[in-house]
Amino acid sequence: MTRSWSLGSLQWRGCAVMGIVNVTPDSFSDGGRFEHADAAYTHARRLVAEGADLVDIGGESTRPGAAPVTEDEEWRRIAPVLERLAADGDVIISVDTRRALVAERALAVGAHLVNDVSGLRDPAMVEVCAEAGAPVVIMHMQGEPATMQANPRYDDVVAEVSQWLHRQAALAIEAGVPSVMVDPGIGFGKRLEHNLALLNAIDVLGDHGRWPVLVGVSRKRLLRDLFGIDRPEDRDAASVELHVQAAATGAAMVRVHDVAGHVAALHHPG
Ligand code: HH2
């Protein structure tokens, strides 16, 4: 069944494509490639031309073991890219941040939604989004990026992650956030078996159509564990394969590096 979704001004049927723009020196698959504002902006425009429904601009790597950056440094990295894209006026912009201050500044210069990998752990983030009338992606992460893969543990990963996501989503809506999307946070404090259980439970994660579900496996380590592909940049075809399966079982959006490959597979399946 193809469902219809909306998130702020974005409305779509089936599975939308969010293109990743990492303005960082250290992201796990493309760190340093788009570190400079011009390169990041050009990359974002390319993803839009390839058919991305929206772009996700991030200035902090959250790969396992990554060191946090300061708010000022995160903002310094993303500000010029956000400002140029917002001035273009034809792109839906998501800001990938767990810092309320960065989100507030990004929304003020024209970002449309916030992608919070800490899932609104910071109450100030809820306030910022409610006040700006901005939708939020609530992602689940066990622990913190620096240590999250050390020893992830769950009794029942699907029940625990979905209950947590649904509680955070309800809290956001109650606080005045206009709409939310939930995300199980593939690779964020999860072993392979946890990731696979979550990928097989998209309908439960979305509370059977109540919340749109975002899935992000793009170039991640689970593709090495599953298919033996060592280099992140060689994992695009495998990313497409898993995302197409996720879309078939109800994912409303996928977060990807290879936009062209995903658009072709999702819009022209088979
Ligand atoms: N994954 C990453 C970053 N942000 N946001 C959501 N909602 N879901 C995800 O799965 C997700 C995310 C990690 O990937 P990437 O941005 O490519 O790498 P890095 O964190 O090293 O910049």
PDB file of N, CA, C and O in Angstrom, residues 22-67:
ATOM      1  N   ASN A  22      27.318  16.713   3.912  1.00  0.00           N
ATOM      2  CA  ASN A  22      28.136  16.782   5.127  1.00  0.00           C
ATOM      3  C   ASN A  22      29.209  17.848   4.966  1.00  0.00           C
ATOM      4  O   ASN A  22      30.151  17.676   4.198  1.00  0.00           O
ATOM      5  N   VAL A  23      29.046  18.954   5.705  1.00  0.00           N
ATOM      6  CA  VAL A  23      30.040  20.030   5.631  1.00  0.00           C
ATOM      7  C   VAL A  23      31.046  19.808   6.765  1.00  0.00           C
ATOM      8  O   VAL A  23      31.115  20.582   7.717  1.00  0.00           O
ATOM      9  N   THR A  24      31.754  18.691   6.676  1.00  0.00           N
ATOM     10  CA  THR A  24      32.607  18.252   7.787  1.00  0.00           C
ATOM     11  C   THR A  24      33.951  17.760   7.246  1.00  0.00           C
ATOM     12  O   THR A  24      34.026  17.278   6.126  1.00  0.00           O
ATOM     13  N   PRO A  25      34.987  17.814   8.097  1.00  0.00           N
ATOM     14  CA  PRO A  25      36.262  17.234   7.670  1.00  0.00           C
ATOM     15  C   PRO A  25      36.331  15.728   7.931  1.00  0.00           C
ATOM     16  O   PRO A  25      37.241  15.059   7.454  1.00  0.00           O
ATOM     17  N   ASP A  26      35.366  15.162   8.709  1.00  0.00           N
ATOM     18  CA  ASP A  26      35.574  13.820   9.244  1.00  0.00           C
ATOM     19  C   ASP A  26      34.380  12.881   9.127  1.00  0.00           C
ATOM     20  O   ASP A  26      34.346  11.851   9.811  1.00  0.00           O
ATOM     21  N   SER A  27      33.390  13.162   8.257  1.00  0.00           N
ATOM     22  CA  SER A  27      32.286  12.213   8.107  1.00  0.00           C
ATOM     23  C   SER A  27      32.825  10.898   7.576  1.00  0.00           C
ATOM     24  O   SER A  27      33.820  10.878   6.852  1.00  0.00           O
ATOM     25  N   PHE A  28      32.141   9.787   7.910  1.00  0.00           N
ATOM     26  CA  PHE A  28      32.781   8.488   7.673  1.00  0.00           C
ATOM     27  C   PHE A  28      32.947   8.150   6.198  1.00  0.00           C
ATOM     28  O   PHE A  28      33.870   7.453   5.823  1.00  0.00           O
ATOM     29  N   SER A  29      32.054   8.646   5.313  1.00  0.00           N
ATOM     30  CA  SER A  29      32.206   8.233   3.910  1.00  0.00           C
ATOM     31  C   SER A  29      32.672   9.353   3.001  1.00  0.00           C
ATOM     32  O   SER A  29      33.245   9.102   1.957  1.00  0.00           O
ATOM     33  N   ASP A  30      32.416  10.597   3.385  1.00  0.00           N
ATOM     34  CA  ASP A  30      32.766  11.695   2.481  1.00  0.00           C
ATOM     35  C   ASP A  30      33.409  12.856   3.225  1.00  0.00           C
ATOM     36  O   ASP A  30      33.406  13.974   2.739  1.00  0.00           O
ATOM     37  N   GLY A  31      33.946  12.581   4.430  1.00  0.00           N
ATOM     38  CA  GLY A  31      34.564  13.644   5.228  1.00  0.00           C
ATOM     39  C   GLY A  31      35.627  14.374   4.427  1.00  0.00           C
ATOM     40  O   GLY A  31      36.468  13.750   3.788  1.00  0.00           O
ATOM     41  N   GLY A  32      35.576  15.715   4.440  1.00  0.00           N
ATOM     42  CA  GLY A  32      36.582  16.512   3.751  1.00  0.00           C
ATOM     43  C   GLY A  32      36.234  16.822   2.313  1.00  0.00           C
ATOM     44  O   GLY A  32      36.775  17.753   1.742  1.00  0.00           O
ATOM     45  N   ARG A  33      35.305  16.083   1.715  1.00  0.00           N
ATOM     46  CA  ARG A  33      35.022  16.331   0.290  1.00  0.00           C
ATOM     47  C   ARG A  33      34.246  17.621   0.098  1.00  0.00           C
ATOM     48  O   ARG A  33      34.403  18.311  -0.897  1.00  0.00           O
ATOM     49  N   PHE A  34      33.344  17.892   1.050  1.00  0.00           N
ATOM     50  CA  PHE A  34      32.485  19.071   0.901  1.00  0.00           C
ATOM     51  C   PHE A  34      32.637  19.997   2.100  1.00  0.00           C
ATOM     52  O   PHE A  34      31.712  20.645   2.538  1.00  0.00           O
ATOM     53  N   GLU A  35      33.873  20.023   2.621  1.00  0.00           N
ATOM     54  CA  GLU A  35      34.153  20.787   3.826  1.00  0.00           C
ATOM     55  C   GLU A  35      34.034  22.282   3.572  1.00  0.00           C
ATOM     56  O   GLU A  35      33.674  23.052   4.455  1.00  0.00           O
ATOM     57  N   HIS A  36      34.341  22.691   2.350  1.00  0.00           N
ATOM     58  CA  HIS A  36      34.297  24.119   2.053  1.00  0.00           C
ATOM     59  C   HIS A  36      32.934  24.482   1.496  1.00  0.00           C
ATOM     60  O   HIS A  36      32.309  23.689   0.789  1.00  0.00           O
ATOM     61  N   ALA A  37      32.488  25.674   1.849  1.00  0.00           N
ATOM     62  CA  ALA A  37      31.111  26.064   1.566  1.00  0.00           C
ATOM     63  C   ALA A  37      30.767  25.960   0.082  1.00  0.00           C
ATOM     64  O   ALA A  37      29.690  25.469  -0.270  1.00  0.00           O
ATOM     65  N   ASP A  38      31.682  26.368  -0.788  1.00  0.00           N
ATOM     66  CA  ASP A  38      31.380  26.328  -2.222  1.00  0.00           C
ATOM     67  C   ASP A  38      31.140  24.903  -2.698  1.00  0.00           C
ATOM     68  O   ASP A  38      30.200  24.633  -3.450  1.00  0.00           O
ATOM     69  N   ALA A  39      32.011  24.008  -2.259  1.00  0.00           N
ATOM     70  CA  ALA A  39      31.875  22.599  -2.671  1.00  0.00           C
ATOM     71  C   ALA A  39      30.580  22.005  -2.104  1.00  0.00           C
ATOM     72  O   ALA A  39      29.878  21.251  -2.795  1.00  0.00           O
ATOM     73  N   ALA A  40      30.258  22.362  -0.882  1.00  0.00           N
ATOM     74  CA  ALA A  40      29.042  21.819  -0.259  1.00  0.00           C
ATOM     75  C   ALA A  40      27.799  22.349  -0.969  1.00  0.00           C
ATOM     76  O   ALA A  40      26.843  21.605  -1.228  1.00  0.00           O
ATOM     77  N   TYR A  41      27.815  23.629  -1.296  1.00  0.00           N
ATOM     78  CA  TYR A  41      26.674  24.224  -2.001  1.00  0.00           C
ATOM     79  C   TYR A  41      26.499  23.558  -3.375  1.00  0.00           C
ATOM     80  O   TYR A  41      25.394  23.170  -3.767  1.00  0.00           O
ATOM     81  N   THR A  42      27.602  23.434  -4.110  1.00  0.00           N
ATOM     82  CA  THR A  42      27.538  22.817  -5.440  1.00  0.00           C
ATOM     83  C   THR A  42      27.021  21.383  -5.337  1.00  0.00           C
ATOM     84  O   THR A  42      26.218  20.921  -6.155  1.00  0.00           O
ATOM     85  N   HIS A  43      27.478  20.680  -4.300  1.00  0.00           N
ATOM     86  CA  HIS A  43      27.024  19.300  -4.102  1.00  0.00           C
ATOM     87  C   HIS A  43      25.516  19.265  -3.819  1.00  0.00           C
ATOM     88  O   HIS A  43      24.784  18.442  -4.382  1.00  0.00           O
ATOM     89  N   ALA A  44      25.048  20.178  -2.968  1.00  0.00           N
ATOM     90  CA  ALA A  44      23.618  20.225  -2.649  1.00  0.00           C
ATOM     91  C   ALA A  44      22.793  20.472  -3.914  1.00  0.00           C
ATOM     92  O   ALA A  44      21.767  19.828  -4.156  1.00  0.00           O
ATOM     93  N   ARG A  45      23.252  21.414  -4.752  1.00  0.00           N
ATOM     94  CA  ARG A  45      22.519  21.716  -6.003  1.00  0.00           C
ATOM     95  C   ARG A  45      22.492  20.484  -6.904  1.00  0.00           C
ATOM     96  O   ARG A  45      21.501  20.218  -7.570  1.00  0.00           O
ATOM     97  N   ARG A  46      23.601  19.753  -6.909  1.00  0.00           N
ATOM     98  CA  ARG A  46      23.651  18.549  -7.746  1.00  0.00           C
ATOM     99  C   ARG A  46      22.628  17.516  -7.243  1.00  0.00           C
ATOM    100  O   ARG A  46      21.917  16.894  -8.041  1.00  0.00           O
ATOM    101  N   LEU A  47      22.531  17.359  -5.922  1.00  0.00           N
ATOM    102  CA  LEU A  47      21.578  16.382  -5.376  1.00  0.00           C
ATOM    103  C   LEU A  47      20.138  16.781  -5.714  1.00  0.00           C
ATOM    104  O   LEU A  47      19.304  15.926  -6.026  1.00  0.00           O
ATOM    105  N   VAL A  48      19.873  18.078  -5.693  1.00  0.00           N
ATOM    106  CA  VAL A  48      18.523  18.549  -6.050  1.00  0.00           C
ATOM    107  C   VAL A  48      18.256  18.258  -7.530  1.00  0.00           C
ATOM    108  O   VAL A  48      17.191  17.753  -7.903  1.00  0.00           O
ATOM    109  N   ALA A  49      19.261  18.545  -8.366  1.00  0.00           N
ATOM    110  CA  ALA A  49      19.101  18.287  -9.815  1.00  0.00           C
ATOM    111  C   ALA A  49      18.887  16.799 -10.077  1.00  0.00           C
ATOM    112  O   ALA A  49      18.187  16.412 -11.020  1.00  0.00           O
ATOM    113  N   GLU A  50      19.467  15.956  -9.252  1.00  0.00           N
ATOM    114  CA  GLU A  50      19.308  14.505  -9.426  1.00  0.00           C
ATOM    115  C   GLU A  50      17.959  13.997  -8.906  1.00  0.00           C
ATOM    116  O   GLU A  50      17.657  12.817  -9.073  1.00  0.00           O
ATOM    117  N   GLY A  51      17.213  14.876  -8.250  1.00  0.00           N
ATOM    118  CA  GLY A  51      15.869  14.477  -7.840  1.00  0.00           C
ATOM    119  C   GLY A  51      15.633  14.348  -6.344  1.00  0.00           C
ATOM    120  O   GLY A  51      14.589  13.816  -5.925  1.00  0.00           O
ATOM    121  N   ALA A  52      16.563  14.858  -5.521  1.00  0.00           N
ATOM    122  CA  ALA A  52      16.325  14.816  -4.065  1.00  0.00           C
ATOM    123  C   ALA A  52      15.083  15.639  -3.728  1.00  0.00           C
ATOM    124  O   ALA A  52      14.895  16.729  -4.270  1.00  0.00           O
ATOM    125  N   ASP A  53      14.237  15.127  -2.839  1.00  0.00           N
ATOM    126  CA  ASP A  53      13.057  15.885  -2.405  1.00  0.00           C
ATOM    127  C   ASP A  53      13.448  16.956  -1.408  1.00  0.00           C
ATOM    128  O   ASP A  53      12.746  17.949  -1.252  1.00  0.00           O
ATOM    129  N   LEU A  54      14.546  16.721  -0.700  1.00  0.00           N
ATOM    130  CA  LEU A  54      15.083  17.706   0.243  1.00  0.00           C
ATOM    131  C   LEU A  54      16.543  17.363   0.508  1.00  0.00           C
ATOM    132  O   LEU A  54      16.994  16.260   0.183  1.00  0.00           O
ATOM    133  N   VAL A  55      17.281  18.340   1.049  1.00  0.00           N
ATOM    134  CA  VAL A  55      18.684  18.073   1.398  1.00  0.00           C
ATOM    135  C   VAL A  55      18.870  18.275   2.895  1.00  0.00           C
ATOM    136  O   VAL A  55      18.184  19.097   3.524  1.00  0.00           O
ATOM    137  N   ASP A  56      19.795  17.499   3.462  1.00  0.00           N
ATOM    138  CA  ASP A  56      20.057  17.512   4.902  1.00  0.00           C
ATOM    139  C   ASP A  56      21.483  18.013   5.111  1.00  0.00           C
ATOM    140  O   ASP A  56      22.440  17.346   4.740  1.00  0.00           O
ATOM    141  N   ILE A  57      21.607  19.218   5.673  1.00  0.00           N
ATOM    142  CA  ILE A  57      22.916  19.859   5.798  1.00  0.00           C
ATOM    143  C   ILE A  57      23.441  19.665   7.219  1.00  0.00           C
ATOM    144  O   ILE A  57      22.783  20.077   8.184  1.00  0.00           O
ATOM    145  N   GLY A  58      24.622  19.044   7.359  1.00  0.00           N
ATOM    146  CA  GLY A  58      25.160  18.789   8.695  1.00  0.00           C
ATOM    147  C   GLY A  58      26.583  19.273   8.838  1.00  0.00           C
ATOM    148  O   GLY A  58      27.384  19.180   7.910  1.00  0.00           O
ATOM    149  N   GLY A  59      26.917  19.784  10.035  1.00  0.00           N
ATOM    150  CA  GLY A  59      28.263  20.296  10.291  1.00  0.00           C
ATOM    151  C   GLY A  59      28.979  19.551  11.402  1.00  0.00           C
ATOM    152  O   GLY A  59      30.035  19.992  11.871  1.00  0.00           O
ATOM    153  N   GLU A  60      28.411  18.406  11.839  1.00  0.00           N
ATOM    154  CA  GLU A  60      29.077  17.607  12.875  1.00  0.00           C
ATOM    155  C   GLU A  60      28.985  16.142  12.475  1.00  0.00           C
ATOM    156  O   GLU A  60      27.877  15.644  12.242  1.00  0.00           O
ATOM    157  N   SER A  61      30.103  15.448  12.413  1.00  0.00           N
ATOM    158  CA  SER A  61      30.040  14.011  12.150  1.00  0.00           C
ATOM    159  C   SER A  61      29.569  13.313  13.416  1.00  0.00           C
ATOM    160  O   SER A  61      30.022  13.626  14.515  1.00  0.00           O
ATOM    161  N   THR A  62      28.628  12.370  13.243  1.00  0.00           N
ATOM    162  CA  THR A  62      28.158  11.581  14.388  1.00  0.00           C
ATOM    163  C   THR A  62      28.517  10.119  14.188  1.00  0.00           C
ATOM    164  O   THR A  62      27.894   9.238  14.752  1.00  0.00           O
ATOM    165  N   ARG A  63      29.536   9.879  13.346  1.00  0.00           N
ATOM    166  CA  ARG A  63      29.964   8.495  13.146  1.00  0.00           C
ATOM    167  C   ARG A  63      30.464   7.941  14.476  1.00  0.00           C
ATOM    168  O   ARG A  63      30.906   8.707  15.341  1.00  0.00           O
ATOM    169  N   PRO A  64      30.444   6.599  14.631  1.00  0.00           N
ATOM    170  CA  PRO A  64      30.920   6.030  15.894  1.00  0.00           C
ATOM    171  C   PRO A  64      32.331   6.513  16.205  1.00  0.00           C
ATOM    172  O   PRO A  64      33.216   6.489  15.353  1.00  0.00           O
ATOM    173  N   GLY A  65      32.520   7.006  17.412  1.00  0.00           N
ATOM    174  CA  GLY A  65      33.837   7.456  17.840  1.00  0.00           C
ATOM    175  C   GLY A  65      34.128   8.917  17.533  1.00  0.00           C
ATOM    176  O   GLY A  65      35.165   9.433  17.932  1.00  0.00           O
ATOM    177  N   ALA A  66      33.215   9.610  16.832  1.00  0.00           N
ATOM    178  CA  ALA A  66      33.480  11.003  16.453  1.00  0.00           C
ATOM    179  C   ALA A  66      33.518  11.897  17.693  1.00  0.00           C
ATOM    180  O   ALA A  66      32.753  11.715  18.628  1.00  0.00           O
ATOM    181  N   ALA A  67      34.407  12.883  17.654  1.00  0.00           N
ATOM    182  CA  ALA A  67      34.476  13.853  18.746  1.00  0.00           C
ATOM    183  C   ALA A  67      33.471  14.963  18.467  1.00  0.00           C
ATOM    184  O   ALA A  67      33.321  15.383  17.325  1.00  0.00           O
TER     185      ALA A  67
END
